Rosetta silent file (secondary structure, phi, psi, omega in degrees, C-alpha in Angstrom):
SEQUENCE: GSEMFIRDRRHSDTIKVDIEEPIFIDFSIDGLCVGSNTLFKSLSSSTGSAINLSRWDLGNNSYIYGDSILYNFGFTGNYEVELFIETEIGCQKSLVKDFNIFENPQADFSYYPLSISTSNPELNLVNKSTNITNSTWVFDDTSYIFLDNPIYKYENPGLHEIKLIVKDVNEC
SCORE:     score description
SCORE:     0.000 S_00000001
   1 L     0.000  166.981  153.917   -0.095    0.093   -0.080 S_00000001
   2 E  -129.575 -177.119 -166.919    0.729    3.841    0.425 S_00000001
   3 L  -110.826  153.537 -173.777    0.915    6.085    2.382 S_00000001
   4 L  -146.529  149.105  145.211   -1.009    9.979    1.987 S_00000001
   5 L   -81.506  110.613   96.979   -1.042   12.945    4.410 S_00000001
   6 L   -69.365  137.156 -141.000   -4.033   14.333    4.959 S_00000001
   7 E  -143.818  130.879  130.419   -4.337   17.751    6.059 S_00000001
   8 L  -134.118 -159.124 -172.037   -7.449   20.399    6.304 S_00000001
   9 L   -31.626  -66.921  168.819   -7.823   23.476    8.790 S_00000001
  10 L  -100.700   -2.099  160.250   -7.939   21.854   11.702 S_00000001
  11 L  -161.508  177.700 -147.532   -6.209   18.725   11.971 S_00000001
  12 E  -130.526  133.031  137.643   -3.628   16.583    9.929 S_00000001
  13 L   174.433  -88.602 -174.208   -2.862   13.301    9.971 S_00000001
  14 L   168.517  104.403 -160.348   -1.590    9.991    8.294 S_00000001
  15 L   -78.020 -154.893  153.601   -3.504    7.147    7.008 S_00000001
  16 L  -125.341  150.260  153.728   -2.185    3.675    5.098 S_00000001
  17 E  -131.208   91.239 -171.333   -3.856    3.171    1.788 S_00000001
  18 L   -73.399  142.659  179.925   -3.690   -0.098   -0.236 S_00000001
  19 L  -134.142  129.326  168.022   -4.190    0.650   -3.889 S_00000001
  20 L  -109.834  133.365  171.405   -4.311   -2.860   -5.582 S_00000001
  21 L  -102.531  154.538 -160.325   -2.644   -3.332   -8.558 S_00000001
  22 L   -43.947  129.743  163.546   -4.100   -4.545  -11.895 S_00000001
  23 E  -135.396  154.951 -171.434   -3.217   -8.604  -11.914 S_00000001
  24 E  -119.348  122.991  167.495   -4.343  -10.422  -14.936 S_00000001
  25 L  -134.862  149.672  167.248   -4.639  -14.402  -14.190 S_00000001
  26 L  -165.562  163.460  154.250   -5.355  -17.282  -16.330 S_00000001
  27 E   -84.256  157.455  165.414   -4.250  -20.418  -17.213 S_00000001
  28 L  -137.968  165.003 -166.308   -4.030  -22.818  -19.917 S_00000001
  29 L  -116.168   79.085 -159.674   -4.785  -26.876  -19.941 S_00000001
  30 E  -121.625  142.244 -178.025   -2.903  -28.691  -22.220 S_00000001
  31 L    97.301   75.900 -128.652   -3.324  -32.948  -22.062 S_00000001
  32 L  -121.585   -0.871 -165.960   -6.613  -34.380  -21.077 S_00000001
  33 L  -104.693  119.726 -173.940   -5.671  -38.216  -21.443 S_00000001
  34 L   -40.060  134.620  150.084   -6.102  -40.371  -18.501 S_00000001
  35 L    97.682  -74.824 -158.903   -2.658  -42.225  -17.515 S_00000001
  36 L   -62.433   99.047  158.754   -0.878  -39.275  -19.309 S_00000001
  37 L    26.929   65.284  165.880    1.258  -35.785  -18.462 S_00000001
  38 L   -70.063  145.873  171.953   -1.097  -33.066  -17.945 S_00000001
  39 E  -134.399  123.507  177.479    0.230  -28.902  -18.174 S_00000001
  40 L  -118.453  133.942 -146.427   -1.479  -26.825  -16.339 S_00000001
  41 L  -122.709  115.126  154.683    0.881  -23.263  -18.098 S_00000001
  42 E   -74.761  122.292  140.611    0.244  -19.550  -15.873 S_00000001
  43 L  -121.542   64.181  154.038   -0.619  -16.750  -18.266 S_00000001
  44 L   -85.283  145.149 -164.402   -0.521  -14.120  -15.590 S_00000001
  45 E  -145.266  159.907  162.020    1.112  -11.052  -15.591 S_00000001
  46 E   -96.063  133.856 -156.052    1.321   -7.925  -13.391 S_00000001
  47 L  -119.127  -67.443 -144.763    1.339   -4.344  -14.713 S_00000001
  48 L   -99.173  -79.447 -170.545    3.055   -3.093  -11.119 S_00000001
  49 L   -85.894  156.316 -173.552    5.060   -5.414   -8.687 S_00000001
  50 L   -68.678  163.179  164.400    6.183   -9.464  -10.136 S_00000001
  51 E  -118.428  139.151 -161.440    4.688  -12.473   -9.164 S_00000001
  52 E  -100.334   -7.012  176.427    6.521  -14.337   -6.681 S_00000001
  53 E  -161.784  123.325 -175.911    4.084  -17.151   -5.948 S_00000001
  54 E  -115.530  133.951 -158.238    2.170  -19.225   -8.118 S_00000001
  55 E  -124.801  100.115  166.254    0.150  -21.678   -6.244 S_00000001
  56 E  -102.967  146.280  139.643   -1.903  -24.884   -7.596 S_00000001
  57 E   -76.322   84.188  145.074   -4.612  -26.754   -5.724 S_00000001
  58 L   -69.214   16.831  178.903   -5.636  -29.719   -7.534 S_00000001
  59 L    75.554   -4.970 -172.908   -8.247  -30.584   -5.177 S_00000001
  60 L   -90.025   19.360  177.086   -6.269  -33.479   -3.513 S_00000001
  61 L    73.388    2.103  172.501   -5.417  -31.857   -0.191 S_00000001
  62 L  -126.651  157.318  155.059   -1.912  -30.549   -1.839 S_00000001
  63 E   -88.195  169.460  139.792   -0.114  -28.170   -3.233 S_00000001
  64 E  -135.689  143.048  151.955    2.304  -27.623   -5.874 S_00000001
  65 L   -62.131   85.337  149.173    4.345  -24.347   -6.939 S_00000001
  66 L  -160.437 -167.264  150.362    5.732  -22.687   -9.957 S_00000001
  67 L  -101.427   32.211   17.730    4.128  -21.591  -12.922 S_00000001
  68 L    54.909 -164.112    1.990    4.356  -24.671  -14.538 S_00000001
  69 L  -115.560  168.513 -177.960    3.422  -28.039  -13.840 S_00000001
  70 L  -119.963  171.970 -162.185    2.756  -31.004  -15.027 S_00000001
  71 L  -163.178   97.159  178.189    0.093  -33.731  -13.248 S_00000001
  72 L   -83.444  139.607  152.928   -0.669  -36.869  -14.201 S_00000001
  73 L   -46.762   82.796 -164.667   -4.207  -38.428  -13.942 S_00000001
  74 L   -78.479   -2.528  161.006   -4.906  -41.836  -12.827 S_00000001
  75 L   179.960  152.761 -163.287   -8.802  -41.396  -13.899 S_00000001
  76 L   -29.451  158.643  156.731  -11.352  -40.357  -15.968 S_00000001
  77 E   156.035 -168.938  161.119  -13.575  -37.690  -14.413 S_00000001
  78 E  -112.433  121.325  163.522  -14.278  -33.795  -13.784 S_00000001
  79 E  -112.726  158.048 -177.148  -12.016  -32.561  -12.456 S_00000001
  80 E  -134.082  143.358 -136.167  -11.047  -28.590  -10.672 S_00000001
  81 E  -155.461  102.356  149.060   -7.824  -27.163  -10.703 S_00000001
  82 E   -81.453  138.338  175.248   -7.336  -23.637   -8.762 S_00000001
  83 E  -106.395  151.008  162.921   -4.081  -21.214   -9.593 S_00000001
  84 E  -105.066  135.710  164.309   -3.309  -18.912   -6.479 S_00000001
  85 E  -175.458  125.517 -165.753   -0.801  -16.101   -7.328 S_00000001
  86 E   -97.931  145.147  159.671    0.827  -13.431   -4.860 S_00000001
  87 E  -103.841  175.196  165.211    3.148  -10.476   -5.942 S_00000001
  88 L   -27.682  -29.276 -166.081    5.633   -9.216   -4.250 S_00000001
  89 L  -105.631    7.181 -166.762    3.899   -6.209   -2.316 S_00000001
  90 L    98.671   24.835 -168.030    1.163   -8.795   -1.283 S_00000001
  91 E  -114.092  119.412 -141.030   -1.889   -8.393   -3.905 S_00000001
  92 L  -120.984  141.916  140.868   -3.532  -11.861   -4.145 S_00000001
  93 L  -139.183  172.325 -157.063   -6.102  -13.259   -6.957 S_00000001
  94 E  -129.884  154.433  144.238   -7.405  -16.986   -7.338 S_00000001
  95 E   177.389  149.206  175.313   -9.140  -18.693  -10.736 S_00000001
  96 E  -138.417  147.413 -166.336  -10.374  -21.735  -10.890 S_00000001
  97 E  -120.348  159.354  172.915  -11.102  -23.492  -13.789 S_00000001
  98 E  -113.608  141.626 -149.663  -13.629  -27.393  -14.385 S_00000001
  99 E  -166.336  173.564 -148.085  -11.818  -29.371  -17.032 S_00000001
 100 E  -134.506   87.281  161.881  -12.320  -33.516  -18.553 S_00000001
 101 E   -69.167  113.845  175.930   -9.609  -36.282  -18.193 S_00000001
 102 L  -137.455  137.765 -165.020  -11.077  -38.932  -20.888 S_00000001
 103 L   -58.065  153.699  174.402   -9.906  -42.138  -21.399 S_00000001
 104 L   -52.447  131.377  155.336   -7.599  -43.483  -24.113 S_00000001
 105 L   -33.463  149.129  172.443   -8.288  -44.987  -27.346 S_00000001
 106 L  -102.774  113.425  161.983   -7.934  -48.435  -27.995 S_00000001
 107 L   -67.347  127.397  159.826   -5.870  -49.403  -31.162 S_00000001
 108 L  -162.297  166.712 -165.670   -6.742  -52.799  -32.841 S_00000001
 109 E  -146.230  167.049  179.515   -6.225  -54.051  -36.073 S_00000001
 110 E  -139.164  174.252 -179.294   -6.545  -57.543  -38.252 S_00000001
 111 E  -176.324  155.087 -147.948   -4.258  -57.722  -41.301 S_00000001
 112 E  -155.909  117.609   19.775   -4.285  -60.682  -44.740 S_00000001
 113 L   -95.981  161.841  157.978   -2.983  -62.486  -45.720 S_00000001
 114 L   -66.331    2.383  159.883   -1.452  -64.540  -42.320 S_00000001
 115 L  -132.114  153.218 -177.538    1.700  -65.383  -44.097 S_00000001
 116 L  -146.914  129.678 -164.609    3.569  -63.656  -46.138 S_00000001
 117 E  -129.684  162.106  153.748    6.445  -64.338  -47.947 S_00000001
 118 L   -18.408  -31.674  176.524    9.606  -62.868  -50.293 S_00000001
 119 L  -110.541   12.529 -172.960    7.466  -63.630  -53.646 S_00000001
 120 E  -160.783   87.879  174.666    4.129  -62.630  -51.865 S_00000001
 121 L  -138.351   56.377  145.082    5.259  -59.899  -49.213 S_00000001
 122 L   -92.952 -170.477 -178.978    2.633  -57.400  -49.285 S_00000001
 123 L  -151.811   98.911  142.386    0.223  -57.172  -45.623 S_00000001
 124 E   -52.723  114.549  160.666   -2.745  -55.907  -46.053 S_00000001
 125 E   -90.658  104.242 -141.246   -3.788  -53.924  -43.121 S_00000001
 126 E  -119.126  147.100  174.277   -7.378  -53.149  -41.466 S_00000001
 127 E  -135.115  136.191 -176.748   -7.718  -50.972  -38.539 S_00000001
 128 L   -79.242  -28.165 -172.239  -10.753  -51.803  -36.310 S_00000001
 129 L   -63.201 -164.991 -157.869  -10.603  -49.024  -34.297 S_00000001
 130 L  -133.967  160.773  168.161  -13.171  -47.022  -32.974 S_00000001
 131 L    41.329   89.194  134.594  -13.966  -42.832  -32.489 S_00000001
 132 L  -123.523  144.018  172.735  -10.562  -42.211  -33.799 S_00000001
 133 L   -89.101   -4.575 -166.835   -8.897  -39.146  -35.618 S_00000001
 134 E  -156.279  141.120  171.529   -5.630  -40.287  -36.303 S_00000001
 135 L  -157.606  157.293 -144.972   -3.815  -43.134  -36.990 S_00000001
 136 L  -168.885  101.146  160.891    0.097  -43.391  -37.364 S_00000001
 137 E  -112.866  157.436 -168.724    1.658  -47.134  -38.002 S_00000001
 138 E  -105.990  124.849 -162.735    4.834  -48.081  -37.142 S_00000001
 139 E  -124.491   87.395  158.839    6.688  -50.692  -39.392 S_00000001
 140 L    70.336   27.461  179.073   10.069  -52.460  -37.224 S_00000001
 141 L    35.422   47.571  161.617   10.392  -48.557  -35.942 S_00000001
 142 L  -123.583  -50.941  178.466   11.863  -47.091  -38.980 S_00000001
 143 E   -68.756  117.785 -168.659    8.711  -47.271  -41.435 S_00000001
 144 E  -121.209  149.058  173.716    5.633  -44.763  -40.775 S_00000001
 145 E  -156.148  125.817 -154.853    2.840  -44.751  -42.840 S_00000001
 146 L   -90.892   79.015 -156.173   -0.448  -42.395  -41.753 S_00000001
 147 L  -145.456  120.264 -177.693   -2.930  -43.885  -43.530 S_00000001
 148 L   -62.130    2.637  168.200   -5.898  -45.842  -41.805 S_00000001
 149 L  -138.043   31.030 -153.162   -5.522  -48.647  -43.936 S_00000001
 150 L   -44.997  164.406 -145.546   -2.640  -49.558  -45.515 S_00000001
 151 E  -147.753  135.281  176.898   -1.185  -52.268  -47.985 S_00000001
 152 L  -170.314  116.603  159.051    2.973  -52.507  -46.762 S_00000001
 153 L  -101.236  134.016 -179.225    5.681  -54.732  -48.182 S_00000001
 154 L   -89.247  151.723 -172.985    8.343  -56.183  -46.828 S_00000001
 155 L  -124.269   61.274  147.100   11.748  -56.756  -48.235 S_00000001
 156 L  -150.556   97.671 -164.727   13.159  -58.518  -46.031 S_00000001
 157 L   -71.212  147.668  158.001   12.084  -62.003  -44.708 S_00000001
 158 L   125.591 -165.900 -155.914   11.844  -62.725  -40.637 S_00000001
 159 L   -63.853  136.196  178.688   10.005  -61.501  -37.375 S_00000001
 160 L  -107.998  134.568 -173.940    8.336  -58.031  -37.950 S_00000001
 161 L  -141.593  139.897 -178.176    6.660  -55.979  -35.341 S_00000001
 162 E  -117.832  139.179 -175.649    4.059  -53.569  -36.251 S_00000001
 163 E  -134.108  136.799  165.373    2.492  -50.841  -34.069 S_00000001
 164 E  -123.186  130.816 -151.909   -0.965  -48.654  -34.616 S_00000001
 165 L  -103.284  145.319 -167.417   -0.714  -45.602  -32.810 S_00000001
 166 L  -138.215  157.591  124.481   -4.600  -43.564  -32.586 S_00000001
 167 E  -113.326  173.368  167.361   -6.026  -40.778  -31.518 S_00000001
 168 L  -133.192  166.178 -158.425   -9.164  -39.101  -30.813 S_00000001
 169 L   -60.221   40.936 -175.678  -10.952  -35.776  -30.995 S_00000001
 170 L  -138.952    2.381  175.598   -9.492  -35.129  -26.973 S_00000001
 171 L    65.123   14.921  161.760   -5.323  -35.397  -28.808 S_00000001
 172 L  -132.401    0.000    0.000   -5.426  -38.427  -26.815 S_00000001
């Protein structure tokens, strides 16, 4: 606060006046998938003194401190998070936001023929995953295809690994 001297014809006095500085408080939430890190990032600012405290309350009776934090939610559902900030001169502000943590989509696929050879090296892959927006096929950790149902041609005999990575509308 600031001190102000007040005087009239008969009296004079000094009083302390608290002048609240403008504080902008907001934060972003990125990563809303169960079992993955969720990033909480403060977008707050103060036009006066610097923000010296950012405290996050994730509703689990413990606080996490920092401008940005990561937290891993183990269950789907609706959650509430509060960001509390304080400036160097003690001005305080808080903001609460609700958000959802979503289930991860399940990748599922089939292929034919069941056996391939160097004379018949093409493998047809069928994406059987549901409610997805993005598919990435990974072959032996070296080749990538971004189609739903690709045909892949193996050049060399042997045991090969195929991985299907899927995302849904929530980027899970």
